[in-house]
XYZ file of C-alpha atoms in Angstrom:
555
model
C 8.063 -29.508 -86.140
C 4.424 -30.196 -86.004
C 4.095 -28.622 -82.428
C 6.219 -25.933 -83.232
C 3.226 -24.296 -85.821
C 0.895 -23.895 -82.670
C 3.434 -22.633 -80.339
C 4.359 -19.756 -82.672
C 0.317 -19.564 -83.410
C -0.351 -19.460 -79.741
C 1.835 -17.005 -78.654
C 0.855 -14.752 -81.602
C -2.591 -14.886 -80.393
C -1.488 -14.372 -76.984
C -0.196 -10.873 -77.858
C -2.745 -9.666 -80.213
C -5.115 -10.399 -77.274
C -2.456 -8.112 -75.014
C -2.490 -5.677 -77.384
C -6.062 -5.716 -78.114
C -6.309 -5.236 -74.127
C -4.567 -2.524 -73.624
C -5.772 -0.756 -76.595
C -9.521 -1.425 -75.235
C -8.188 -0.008 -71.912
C -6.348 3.181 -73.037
C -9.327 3.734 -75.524
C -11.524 3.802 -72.037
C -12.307 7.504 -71.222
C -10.872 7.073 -67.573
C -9.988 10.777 -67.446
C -13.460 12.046 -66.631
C -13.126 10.148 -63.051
C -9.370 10.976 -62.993
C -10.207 15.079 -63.658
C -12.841 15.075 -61.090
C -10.349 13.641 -58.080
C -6.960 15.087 -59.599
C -8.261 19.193 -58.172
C -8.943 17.637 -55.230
C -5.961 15.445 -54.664
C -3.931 19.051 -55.522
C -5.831 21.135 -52.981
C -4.956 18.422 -50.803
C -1.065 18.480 -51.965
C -0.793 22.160 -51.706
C -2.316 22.265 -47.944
C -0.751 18.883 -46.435
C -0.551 19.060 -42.972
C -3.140 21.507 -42.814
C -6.404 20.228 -43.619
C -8.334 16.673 -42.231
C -7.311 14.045 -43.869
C -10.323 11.584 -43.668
C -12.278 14.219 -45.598
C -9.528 14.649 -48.430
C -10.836 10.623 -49.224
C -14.747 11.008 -48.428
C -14.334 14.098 -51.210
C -12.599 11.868 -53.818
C -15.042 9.030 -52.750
C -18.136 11.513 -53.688
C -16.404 12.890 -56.478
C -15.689 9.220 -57.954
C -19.429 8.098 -57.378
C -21.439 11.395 -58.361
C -18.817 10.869 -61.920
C -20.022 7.548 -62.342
C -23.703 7.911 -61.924
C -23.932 11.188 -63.847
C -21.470 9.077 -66.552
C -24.412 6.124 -66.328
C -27.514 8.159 -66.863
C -25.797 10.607 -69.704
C -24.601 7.725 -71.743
C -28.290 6.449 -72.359
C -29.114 9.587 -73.321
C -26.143 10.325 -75.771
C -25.644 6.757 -76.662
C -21.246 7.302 -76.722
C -19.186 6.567 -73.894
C -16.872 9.243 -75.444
C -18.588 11.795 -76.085
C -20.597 11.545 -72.746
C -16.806 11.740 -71.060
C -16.441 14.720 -73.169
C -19.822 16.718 -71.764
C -18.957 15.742 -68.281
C -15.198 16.733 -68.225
C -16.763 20.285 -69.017
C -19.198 19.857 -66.423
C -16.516 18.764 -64.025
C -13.685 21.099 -64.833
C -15.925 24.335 -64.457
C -17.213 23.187 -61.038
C -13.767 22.767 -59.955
C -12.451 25.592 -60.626
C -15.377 27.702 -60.392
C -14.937 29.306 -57.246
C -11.128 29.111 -57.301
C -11.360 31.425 -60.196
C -13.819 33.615 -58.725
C -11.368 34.673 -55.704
C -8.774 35.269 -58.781
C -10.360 37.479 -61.495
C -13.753 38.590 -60.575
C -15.103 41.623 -58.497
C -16.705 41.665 -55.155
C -20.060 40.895 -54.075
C -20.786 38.924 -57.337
C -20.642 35.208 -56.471
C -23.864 34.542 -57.508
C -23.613 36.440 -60.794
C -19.983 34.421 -61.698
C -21.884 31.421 -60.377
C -24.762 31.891 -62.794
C -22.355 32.813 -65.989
C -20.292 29.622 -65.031
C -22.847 26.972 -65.118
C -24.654 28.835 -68.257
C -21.173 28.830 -70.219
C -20.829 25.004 -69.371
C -23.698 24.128 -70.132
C -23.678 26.000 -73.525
C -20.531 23.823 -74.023
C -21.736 20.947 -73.349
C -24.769 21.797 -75.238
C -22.604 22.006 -78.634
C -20.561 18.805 -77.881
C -23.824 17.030 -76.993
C -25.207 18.369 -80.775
C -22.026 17.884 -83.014
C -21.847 14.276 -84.569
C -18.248 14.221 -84.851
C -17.877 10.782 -83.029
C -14.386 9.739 -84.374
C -13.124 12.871 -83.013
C -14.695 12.194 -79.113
C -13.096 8.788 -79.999
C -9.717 10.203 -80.818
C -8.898 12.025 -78.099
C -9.361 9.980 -75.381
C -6.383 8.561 -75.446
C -4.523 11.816 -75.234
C -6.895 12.867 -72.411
C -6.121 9.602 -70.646
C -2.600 10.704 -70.749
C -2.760 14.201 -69.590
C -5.183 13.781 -66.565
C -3.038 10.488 -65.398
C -0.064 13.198 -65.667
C -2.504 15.630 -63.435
C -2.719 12.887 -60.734
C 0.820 11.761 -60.844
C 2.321 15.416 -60.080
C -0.551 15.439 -57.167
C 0.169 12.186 -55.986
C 4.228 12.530 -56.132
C 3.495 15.753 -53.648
C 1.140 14.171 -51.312
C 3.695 11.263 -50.780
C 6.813 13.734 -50.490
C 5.536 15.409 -48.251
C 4.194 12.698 -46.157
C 7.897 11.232 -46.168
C 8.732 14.375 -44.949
C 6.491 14.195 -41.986
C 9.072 11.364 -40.325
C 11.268 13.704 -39.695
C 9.537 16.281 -38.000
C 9.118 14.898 -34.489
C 12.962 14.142 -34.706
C 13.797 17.979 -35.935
C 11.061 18.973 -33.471
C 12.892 16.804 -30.118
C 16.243 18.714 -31.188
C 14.557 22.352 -30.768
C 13.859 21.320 -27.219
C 15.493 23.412 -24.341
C 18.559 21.579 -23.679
C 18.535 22.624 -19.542
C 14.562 23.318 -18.808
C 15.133 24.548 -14.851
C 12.336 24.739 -12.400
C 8.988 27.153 -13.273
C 9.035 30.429 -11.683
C 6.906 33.191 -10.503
C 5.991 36.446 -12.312
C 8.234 38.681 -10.630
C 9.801 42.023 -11.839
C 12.946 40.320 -13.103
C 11.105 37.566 -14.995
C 8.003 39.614 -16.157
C 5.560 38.086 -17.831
C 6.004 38.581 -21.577
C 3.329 38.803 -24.327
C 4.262 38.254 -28.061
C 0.757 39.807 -30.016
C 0.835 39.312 -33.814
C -1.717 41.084 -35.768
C -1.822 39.418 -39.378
C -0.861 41.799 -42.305
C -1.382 45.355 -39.778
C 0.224 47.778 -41.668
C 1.748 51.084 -40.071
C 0.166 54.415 -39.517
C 2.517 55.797 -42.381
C 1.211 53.492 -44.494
C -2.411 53.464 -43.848
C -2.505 57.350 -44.210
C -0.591 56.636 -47.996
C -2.557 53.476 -48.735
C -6.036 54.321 -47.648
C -6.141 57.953 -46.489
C -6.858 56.758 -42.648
C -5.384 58.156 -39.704
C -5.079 55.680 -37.219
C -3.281 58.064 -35.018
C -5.877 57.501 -32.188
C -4.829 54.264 -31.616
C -1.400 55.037 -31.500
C -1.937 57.555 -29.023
C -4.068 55.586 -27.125
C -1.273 52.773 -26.556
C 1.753 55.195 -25.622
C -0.721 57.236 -23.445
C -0.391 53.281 -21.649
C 3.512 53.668 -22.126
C 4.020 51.568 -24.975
C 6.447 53.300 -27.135
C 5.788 53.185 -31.042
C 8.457 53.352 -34.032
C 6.950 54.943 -37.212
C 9.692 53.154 -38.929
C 9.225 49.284 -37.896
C 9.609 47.030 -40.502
C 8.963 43.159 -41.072
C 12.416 41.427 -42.571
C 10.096 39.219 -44.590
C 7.098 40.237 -46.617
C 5.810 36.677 -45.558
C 4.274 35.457 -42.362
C 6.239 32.524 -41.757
C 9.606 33.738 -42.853
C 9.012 37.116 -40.787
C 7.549 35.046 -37.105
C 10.809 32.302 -37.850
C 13.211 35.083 -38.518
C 12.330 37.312 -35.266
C 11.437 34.282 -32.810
C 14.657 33.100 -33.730
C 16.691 36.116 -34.078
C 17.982 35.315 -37.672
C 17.696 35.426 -41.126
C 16.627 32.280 -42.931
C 17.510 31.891 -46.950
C 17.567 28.016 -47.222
C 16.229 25.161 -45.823
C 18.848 22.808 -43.550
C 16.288 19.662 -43.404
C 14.692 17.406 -45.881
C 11.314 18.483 -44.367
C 9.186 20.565 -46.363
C 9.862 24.210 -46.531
C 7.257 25.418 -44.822
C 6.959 22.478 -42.104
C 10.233 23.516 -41.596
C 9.737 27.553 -41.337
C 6.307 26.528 -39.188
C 8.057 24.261 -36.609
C 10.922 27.522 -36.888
C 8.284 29.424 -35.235
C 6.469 27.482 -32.672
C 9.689 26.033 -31.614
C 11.717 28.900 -31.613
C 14.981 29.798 -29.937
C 13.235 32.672 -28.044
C 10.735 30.052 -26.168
C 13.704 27.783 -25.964
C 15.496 30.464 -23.851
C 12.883 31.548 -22.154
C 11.828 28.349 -20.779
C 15.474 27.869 -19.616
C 15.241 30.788 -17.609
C 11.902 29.437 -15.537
C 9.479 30.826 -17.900
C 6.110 28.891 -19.030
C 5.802 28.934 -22.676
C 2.169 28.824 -23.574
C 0.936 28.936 -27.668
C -2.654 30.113 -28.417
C -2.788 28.604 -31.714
C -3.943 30.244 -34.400
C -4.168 27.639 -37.182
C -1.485 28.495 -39.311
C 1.428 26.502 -37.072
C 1.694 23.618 -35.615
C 0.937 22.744 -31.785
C 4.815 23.001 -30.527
C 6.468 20.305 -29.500
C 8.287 22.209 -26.388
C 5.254 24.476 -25.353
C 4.202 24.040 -22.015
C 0.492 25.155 -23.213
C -0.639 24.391 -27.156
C -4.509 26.272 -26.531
C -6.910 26.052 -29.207
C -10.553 27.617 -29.472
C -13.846 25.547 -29.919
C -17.557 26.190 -29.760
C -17.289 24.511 -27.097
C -14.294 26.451 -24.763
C -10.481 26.379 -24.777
C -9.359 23.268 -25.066
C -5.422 22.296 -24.394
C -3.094 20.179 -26.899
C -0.205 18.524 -25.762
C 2.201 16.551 -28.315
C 2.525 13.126 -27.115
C 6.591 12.330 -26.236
C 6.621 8.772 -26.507
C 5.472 8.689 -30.081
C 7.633 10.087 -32.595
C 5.151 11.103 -35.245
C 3.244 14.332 -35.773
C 0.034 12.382 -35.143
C -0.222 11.612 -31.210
C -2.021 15.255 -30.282
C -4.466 14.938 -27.032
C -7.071 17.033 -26.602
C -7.278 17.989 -22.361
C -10.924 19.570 -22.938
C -13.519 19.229 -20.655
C -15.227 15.658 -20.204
C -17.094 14.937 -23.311
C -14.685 15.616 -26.034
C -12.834 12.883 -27.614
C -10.102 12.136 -26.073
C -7.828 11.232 -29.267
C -8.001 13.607 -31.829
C -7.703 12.556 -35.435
C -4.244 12.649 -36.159
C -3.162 16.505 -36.372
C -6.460 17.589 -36.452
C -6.529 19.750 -33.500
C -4.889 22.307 -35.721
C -6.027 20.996 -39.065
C -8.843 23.048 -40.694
C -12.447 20.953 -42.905
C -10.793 20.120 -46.126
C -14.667 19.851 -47.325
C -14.860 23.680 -46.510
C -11.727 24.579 -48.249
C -12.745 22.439 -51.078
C -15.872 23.855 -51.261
C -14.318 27.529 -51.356
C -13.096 26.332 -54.903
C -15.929 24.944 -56.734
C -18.947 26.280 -57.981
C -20.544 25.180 -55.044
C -18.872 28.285 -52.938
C -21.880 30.276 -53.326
C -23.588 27.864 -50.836
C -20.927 26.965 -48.603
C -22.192 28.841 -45.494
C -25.333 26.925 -45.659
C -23.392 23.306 -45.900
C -21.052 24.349 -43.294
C -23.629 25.339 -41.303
C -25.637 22.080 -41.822
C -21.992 19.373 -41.645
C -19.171 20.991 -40.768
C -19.514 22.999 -37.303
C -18.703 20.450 -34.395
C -19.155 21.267 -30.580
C -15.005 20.755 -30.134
C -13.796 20.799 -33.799
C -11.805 24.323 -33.343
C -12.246 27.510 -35.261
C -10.979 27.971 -38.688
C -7.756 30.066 -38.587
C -10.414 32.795 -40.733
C -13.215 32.638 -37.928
C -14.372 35.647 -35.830
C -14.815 33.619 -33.158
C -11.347 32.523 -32.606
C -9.782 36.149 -32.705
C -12.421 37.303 -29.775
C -11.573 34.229 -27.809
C -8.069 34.381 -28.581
C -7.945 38.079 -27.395
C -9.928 37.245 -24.089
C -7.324 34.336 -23.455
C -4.332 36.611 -23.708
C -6.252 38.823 -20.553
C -6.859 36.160 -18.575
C -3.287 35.132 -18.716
C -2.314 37.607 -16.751
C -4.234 35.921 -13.874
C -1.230 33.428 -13.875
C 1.473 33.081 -11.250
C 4.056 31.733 -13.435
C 6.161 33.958 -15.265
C 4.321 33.325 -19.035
C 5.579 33.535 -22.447
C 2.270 33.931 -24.486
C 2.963 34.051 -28.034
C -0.395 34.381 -30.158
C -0.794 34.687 -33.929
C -4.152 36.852 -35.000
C -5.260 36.480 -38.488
C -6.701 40.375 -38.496
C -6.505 42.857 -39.720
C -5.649 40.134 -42.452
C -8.544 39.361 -44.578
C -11.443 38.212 -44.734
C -12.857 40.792 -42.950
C -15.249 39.219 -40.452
C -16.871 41.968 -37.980
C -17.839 45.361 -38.662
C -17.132 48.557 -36.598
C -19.226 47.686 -33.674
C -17.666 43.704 -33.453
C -20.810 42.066 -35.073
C -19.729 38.934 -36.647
C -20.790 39.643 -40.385
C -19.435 36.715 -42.128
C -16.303 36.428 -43.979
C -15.573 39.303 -47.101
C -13.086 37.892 -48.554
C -12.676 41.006 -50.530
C -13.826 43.954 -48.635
C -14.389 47.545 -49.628
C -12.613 50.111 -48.141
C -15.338 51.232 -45.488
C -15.840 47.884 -44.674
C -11.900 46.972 -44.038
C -11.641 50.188 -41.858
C -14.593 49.431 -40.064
C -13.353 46.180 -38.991
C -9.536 47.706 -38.152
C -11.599 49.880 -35.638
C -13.014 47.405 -33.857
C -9.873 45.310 -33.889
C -8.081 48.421 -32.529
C -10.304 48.799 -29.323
C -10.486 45.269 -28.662
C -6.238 45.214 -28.351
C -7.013 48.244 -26.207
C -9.534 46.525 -23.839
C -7.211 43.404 -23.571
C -3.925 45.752 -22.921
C -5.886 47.440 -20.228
C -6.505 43.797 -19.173
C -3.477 42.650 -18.876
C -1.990 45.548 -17.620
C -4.801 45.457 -14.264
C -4.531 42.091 -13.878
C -0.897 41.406 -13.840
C 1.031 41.322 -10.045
C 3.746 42.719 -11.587
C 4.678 45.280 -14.732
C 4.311 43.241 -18.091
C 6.357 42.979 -21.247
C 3.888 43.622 -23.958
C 4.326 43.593 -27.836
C 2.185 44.087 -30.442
C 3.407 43.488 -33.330
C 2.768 42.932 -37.188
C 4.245 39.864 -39.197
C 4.204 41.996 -42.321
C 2.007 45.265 -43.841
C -0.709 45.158 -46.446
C -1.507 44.909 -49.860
C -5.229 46.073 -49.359
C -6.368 49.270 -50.349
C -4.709 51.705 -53.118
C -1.165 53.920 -53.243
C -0.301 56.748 -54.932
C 3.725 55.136 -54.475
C 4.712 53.093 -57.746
C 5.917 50.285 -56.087
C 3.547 48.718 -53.715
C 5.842 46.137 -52.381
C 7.240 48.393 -49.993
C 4.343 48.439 -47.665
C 4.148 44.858 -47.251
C 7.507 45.565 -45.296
C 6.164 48.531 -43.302
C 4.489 47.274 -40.334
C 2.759 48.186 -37.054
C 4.872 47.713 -33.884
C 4.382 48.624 -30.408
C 6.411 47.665 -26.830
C 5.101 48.183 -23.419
C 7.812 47.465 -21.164
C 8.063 47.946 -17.117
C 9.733 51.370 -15.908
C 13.092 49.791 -14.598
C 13.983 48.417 -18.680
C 14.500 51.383 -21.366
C 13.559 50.433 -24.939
C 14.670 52.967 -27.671
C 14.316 51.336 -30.989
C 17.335 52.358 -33.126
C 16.998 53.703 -36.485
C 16.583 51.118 -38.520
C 14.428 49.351 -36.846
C 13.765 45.751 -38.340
C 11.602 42.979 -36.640
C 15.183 40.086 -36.317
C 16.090 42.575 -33.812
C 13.050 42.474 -31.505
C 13.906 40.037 -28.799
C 17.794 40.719 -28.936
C 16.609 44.167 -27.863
C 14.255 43.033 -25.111
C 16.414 40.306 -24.014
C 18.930 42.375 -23.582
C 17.397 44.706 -21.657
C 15.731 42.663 -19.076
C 18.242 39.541 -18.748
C 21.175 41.937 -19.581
C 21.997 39.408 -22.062
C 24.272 40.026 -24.546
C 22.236 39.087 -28.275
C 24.066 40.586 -31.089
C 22.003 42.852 -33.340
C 21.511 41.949 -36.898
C 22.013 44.182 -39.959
C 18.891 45.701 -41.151
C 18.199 43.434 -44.179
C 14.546 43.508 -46.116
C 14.084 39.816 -48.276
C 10.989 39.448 -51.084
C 9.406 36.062 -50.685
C 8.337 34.848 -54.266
C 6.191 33.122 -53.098
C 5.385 30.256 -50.492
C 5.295 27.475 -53.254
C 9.034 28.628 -53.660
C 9.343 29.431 -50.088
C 13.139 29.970 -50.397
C 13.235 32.194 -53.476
C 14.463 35.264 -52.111
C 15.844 38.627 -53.039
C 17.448 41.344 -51.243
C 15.593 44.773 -51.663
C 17.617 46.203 -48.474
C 18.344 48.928 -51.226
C 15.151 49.515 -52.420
C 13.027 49.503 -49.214
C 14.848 50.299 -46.341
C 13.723 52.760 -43.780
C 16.955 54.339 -43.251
C-alpha cells in the first residue's frame, strides 16, 4: 500500500507533464512557417508532373528559412512570439497571393501599381496589429490558426502523394497504347504521304474573329486555299478544352470518364501523345515524330519526342527498360547532360511559376533572367522562342525520307501574347489589348504561311497538311449573349494531294478529322461520329461535362 501512493502520484505527474506538452506545443504559432510552404506545396499539387521537382523543395527550403529569420529579428522588436506570428502571416499571405490575384481581378499594364497597393495594405495591417496591445487575443488564436494551416498542408500534401501514386501506373497504361504490329519504316511516297498535324492554341475562326473582334482575317484564308488547302467556315472543336479536344480527335472518340486510376489529366495527356492515330500510323510504316510543346508528355511510342533549347533541338526518348515516368534521355549534342532530372525534359521552373504568383512577379523577368535560363533547359511552353523553332522544325521535316507523322502543339494565338506584328519578341502580355493580340495573330499567320510554303517545296512527294485549332477564344468582346459558343468555333484547314478528295460534311466537328483523312488515303473504313459539342467545367473537374450539342451546334 505504501508504494501504491507514488505509483498513482507518478503517473499523475506523468500526464500533467503530457498535457502540459502538448498544450506548450499547440500554443506554438507553427502556422506562420506552415502558411508560407502550404501555397507553395498547392502550386506544386495543382501542376504535378509539370513543373521541376528539386525546385518545389529549394522554394519551401527558402520559404522555411526567410520565415524563421524574419520571425527571429521581429520578435525582439515586438517582444510576443504571437503577435510577431500574427504580423508575419500578413506579410506572408499577401506575398503569396499577390501576383496570383493580380492575373485574377486587376487590369492590364498595372503590376507595379497592384504591387505597390499590396505591400502598402500589408504593411498598414501589420502596422495596426504591431500597435494594438491585445496580447491574450494574439495568444488565443493560435491554436485555431495551428489547426487551419495544418488543414492547408494536409489537403496539399494528400494531392501531391495521390498523384504521385498515380504516376506507377503510367508507364504500364503507356506500354499498352503501343502499336501492337509496328512493321518496317517506309518512304514518303504518294500512298503514304507525309502527314502534318499543326495545332494552333485557342485560334478561333474567321466567323468568329469578325463577331468577336471586328477583324477580317480573310487574307489568310485566302492565302492557304490559293495553296489548295480547303477551309470549313463551320469547323468546330468537340471540347472547349485542349486536352479533351487533341484526345478526342487523335483518338477518334469522345471521352466522358476516366477508365484508369491515373489522374485525369495524366490520363487525357498520355490520350494524346499516345494516340490511336500514331498507333495506326506507325503500323502502316509511318515515323511518328512529337515536337513537344510542354503541355504533354514525351510519348512513350513516338519514334521522335523533340524539344527546343537555347541551345538547339534536342531529342527525348522514354527509356523501355524502366517502368517509371522518370528514365527520359536527352540525345543533344555533346555537352548536355546526359540524364535529365527525372521528367524534366518537359517539365517547366517551378521557381518561375511560383514567382508568377507572389508579389515578387513584378520582377520575375529580371530573376529569370539572372537563375533560371540554362543553355539546354528547354523553352517554357509560353516562350517565343519555342513557337519560331517549333515552326522551323515542322519545314525541315519535310527534308525526311521516311513517311512522317509530325504532330506539333503551338501555344499561339493562345495567350500571352509574345511578338508583335513584325515577329519581335516583346515579352509575355499576359493580358493583351486588342491591337496588340491582332498584331501578334498577323505575324503568326505569315509565319504558318512561310512554313506551308516550306513544306510544300521541300517535300518529294504531295503532303497531308492540317492546321488546325484545339478550341476558339475567349479574348476580345461579342455582341452574342453567350460567349461560350466561340470557344467551340475553331480555325481548320486541310491541304491534301490531288489524287484524295476532302469535302468536309456539314457538321463538321474535329472527332471526325482523321476518320475522314484516313479514309481517304488508306481507304479505310473509320466510322464517323455524331456531331456532339461537350462544356468542360473545368480541368480541376476534368470529367464534368455537359452536352450543349443543342445549344451550339453548327448545323
Amino acid at each position: 500500500m505504501t508504494n501504491e501512493v507514488p505509483l498513482i502520484f507518478s503517473r499523475k505527474l506523468r500526464i500533467h507533464f503530457n498535457r502540459e506538452g502538448l498544450s506548450q506545443i499547440s500554443g506554438q504559432p507553427f502556422y506562420l512557417w506552415l502558411l508560407g510552404i502550404s501555397p507553395i506545396l498547392h502550386l506544386y499539387a495543382v501542376n504535378f508532373g509539370l513543373v521541376i521537382d528539386r525546385e518545389v523543395f529549394t522554394s519551401c527550403a527558402v520559404m522555411l528559412a526567410a520565415t524563421t529569420i524574419a520571425f527571429a529579428v521581429m520578435n525582439v522588436l515586438v517582444g510576443s512570439r504571437h503577435k510577431t506570428a500574427c504580423i508575419l502571416s500578413v506579410a506572408s499571405i499577401c506575398f503569396s497571393l499577390g501576383g496570383h490575384l493580380y492575373l485574377e481581378v486587376f487590369l492590364r499594364k498595372s503590376l507595379l501599381v497592384w504591387t505597390l497597393a499590396i505591400a502598402a495594405f500589408a504593411l498598414f495591417v501589420m502596422g495596426v496589429i504591431y500597435r494594438s496591445d491585445k496580447r491574450k487575443l494574439f495568444a488565443a488564436a493560435t491554436f485555431p490558426l495551428n489547426l487551419v494551416s495544418l488543414a492547408l498542408l494536409a489537403g496539399s500534401v494528400t494531392a501531391i502523394v495521390s498523384s504521385y501514386n498515380d504516376m506507377s501506373s503510367f508507364a504500364l497504361i503507356a506500354v499498352t497504347n503501343a502499336p501492337s504490329s509496328s512493321r518496317a519504316k517506309v518512304a514518303d511516297s504518294t500512298s503514304h504521304p507525309d502527314i502534318y498535324y499543326i495545332v494552333p492554341d485557342g485560334y478561333p475562326s474567321d466567323a468568329w474573329l469578325d463577331e468577336a473582334m471586328g477583324y477580317d482575317n480573310s487574307a489568310f484564308t485566302r492565302a492557304l486555299e490559293e495553296r489548295g488547302f480547303v477551309v470549313p467556315e463551320h469547323a468546330q472543336s468537340n471540347y472547349g478544352a485542349t486536352m479533351h479536344s487533341l484526345a478526342s480527335t487523335l483518338n477518334m472518340r469522345f471521352y466522358d470518364s476516366n477508365p484508369t486510376s491515373m489522374d485525369d489529366l495524366d490520363y487525357l495527356r498520355l490520350s494524346v501523345v499516345d494516340s490511336e492515330v500514331a498507333a495506326y500510323l506507325q503500323r502502316q510504316g509511318y515515323t511518328y515524330i512529337q515536337l513537344m510543346s510542354h503541355f504533354f508528355f514525351p510519348s512513350s511510342i513516338a519514334d521522335i519526342n523533340r524539344d527546343f533549347t537555347p541551345s538547339g533541338a534536342i531529342e527525348i526518348e522514354v527509356d523501355p527498360s524502366d517502368l517509371s515516368i522518370a528514365a527520359f534521355k536527352n540525345n543533344s549534342e555533346e555537352g548536355a547532360p546526359e540524364l535529365l532530372d527525372p521528367r524534366s525534359s518537359y517539365k517547366q521552373s517551378f521557381v518561375s511559376l511560383y514567382l508568377d504568383t507572389t508579389l515578387l512577379r513584378v520582377l520575375k523577368s529580371q530573376v529569370d533572367k539572372l537563375f533560371l535560363r540554362d543553355e539546354f533547359m528547354p523553352y517554357s511552353m509560353k516562350d517565343g522562342e519555342r513557337f519560331l523553332d517549333t515552326v522551323a522544325n515542322v519545314a525541315a521535316i519535310a527534308f525526311m525520307p521516311e513517311a512522317t507523322f509530325t504532330f506539333a502543339h503551338l501555344y499561339k494565338p493562345h495567350e500571352p501574347t509574345v511578338f508583335n506584328k513584325q515577329g519581335d519578341i516583346i515579352g509575355k502580355v499576359f493580358q493583351p489589348s486588342a491591337e496588340e493580340w491582332l498584331d501578334e495573330l498577323e505575324f503568326i499567320n505569315s509565319a504558318f504561311l512561310e512554313m506551308v510554303d516550306a513544306i510544300i517545296e521541300n517535300s518529294d512527294n504531295p503532303p497531308v497538311i492540317l492546321i488546325q485549332a484545339d478550341h476558339g477564344s475567349l479574348f476580345g468582346k461579342s455582341r452574342t449573349a453567350d460567349r461560350r459558343h466561340i470557344h467551340f468555333d475553331v480555325y481548320a484547314a486541310a491541304y491534301l494531294p490531288e489524287e484524295y478528295s476532302l469535302t468536309p460534311p456539314r457538321p463538321f466537328t474535329l472527332v471526325n478529322t482523321f476518320p475522314l483523312i484516313l479514309n481517304a488515303i488508306f481507304d479505310t473504313d473509320f466510322e464517323l461520329h455524331p456531331d456532339r459539342l461537350f462544356e468542360v467545367s473545368s480541368y480541376n473537374a476534368a470529367f464534368d461535362i455537359s452536352d450543349v450539342t443543342d445549344l451550339f451546334l453548327n448545323k
